[in-house]
Amino acid sequence: MNSSSAFVFVALVFTVYFIRRFFGSFSAMASPETVQKVQGYIKDNKIFVASKTYCPYCQATIKLLFEDKKLSEEQVFLLQLDTMKEGGEIQDALQEITGQRSVPNIFIGGSHIGGNSDIQALESSGKLDPLLKKVLG
Ligand SMILES: N[C@@H](CCC(=O)N[C@@H](CS)C(=O)NCC(=O)O)C(=O)O
């Protein structure tokens, strides 16, 4: 490889790197309106769960809250992001707000709990019931 083709190769690698960086971060950015809307979901609902219908971790969280804890749809605001046109943007907003992109993304009493493993850990340690009682009364 002579020096000019080496230069072209390096320039190409940098161009691809910057295009990927720019479009990668651009696609993961939610609009300020969506971020505000999601902050409203967190603040205005005692329990908010962002889920996807096909996700087994989400199903485990849903079972825990609705079947084991016998909570109702009035008590848990559940969004199935994969069934919503704006689901991707809501997921981007959740990532911006919490640093967590995966679902389920769970909030109780306006506080970020985390994912399914986090809520199951609260249950195993006996901390979930008092938290639900405090938030739901
Ligand atoms: N450790 C996480 C695992 C959650 C997880 O891996 N969720 C998958 C869906 S089943 C996910 O969010 N994948 C990325 C996506 O759907 O954008 C938890 O316990 O919640």
Short mmCIF file of C-alpha atoms and ligand atoms in Angstrom, two decimals, residues 52 54-57 91 101-104 115-117, ligand 1:
data_model
loop_
_atom_site.label_atom_id
_atom_site.label_comp_id
_atom_site.label_asym_id
_atom_site.label_seq_id
_atom_site.Cartn_x
_atom_site.Cartn_y
_atom_site.Cartn_z
CA LYS A 52 -42.89 -5.06 25.44
CA TYR A 54 -42.93 -10.43 23.66
CA CYS A 55 -40.43 -9.81 26.48
CA PRO A 56 -40.20 -12.66 29.03
CA TYR A 57 -38.70 -10.36 31.70
CA GLN A 91 -37.77 4.04 24.93
CA ARG A 101 -32.80 1.21 27.68
CA SER A 102 -34.02 -2.32 28.42
CA VAL A 103 -37.60 -3.23 29.28
CA PRO A 104 -39.24 -3.68 31.66
CA GLY A 115 -35.72 -3.84 35.44
CA ASN A 116 -37.30 -7.18 36.28
CA SER A 117 -34.26 -8.45 38.21
N1 LIG B 1 -31.80 -7.76 33.24
C1 LIG B 1 -32.91 -7.15 32.58
C2 LIG B 1 -33.14 -7.86 31.23
C3 LIG B 1 -34.17 -7.14 30.37
C4 LIG B 1 -33.99 -7.40 28.89
O1 LIG B 1 -32.98 -7.98 28.45
N2 LIG B 1 -34.99 -6.98 28.12
C5 LIG B 1 -34.89 -7.06 26.67
C6 LIG B 1 -36.25 -7.49 26.08
S1 LIG B 1 -36.72 -9.13 26.66
C7 LIG B 1 -34.62 -5.69 26.07
O2 LIG B 1 -34.95 -4.68 26.66
N3 LIG B 1 -34.00 -5.67 24.87
C8 LIG B 1 -33.75 -4.42 24.20
C9 LIG B 1 -34.95 -3.85 23.53
O3 LIG B 1 -36.04 -4.46 23.48
O4 LIG B 1 -34.81 -2.72 23.00
C10 LIG B 1 -34.13 -7.22 33.49
O5 LIG B 1 -34.09 -7.99 34.46
O6 LIG B 1 -35.10 -6.50 33.26
#
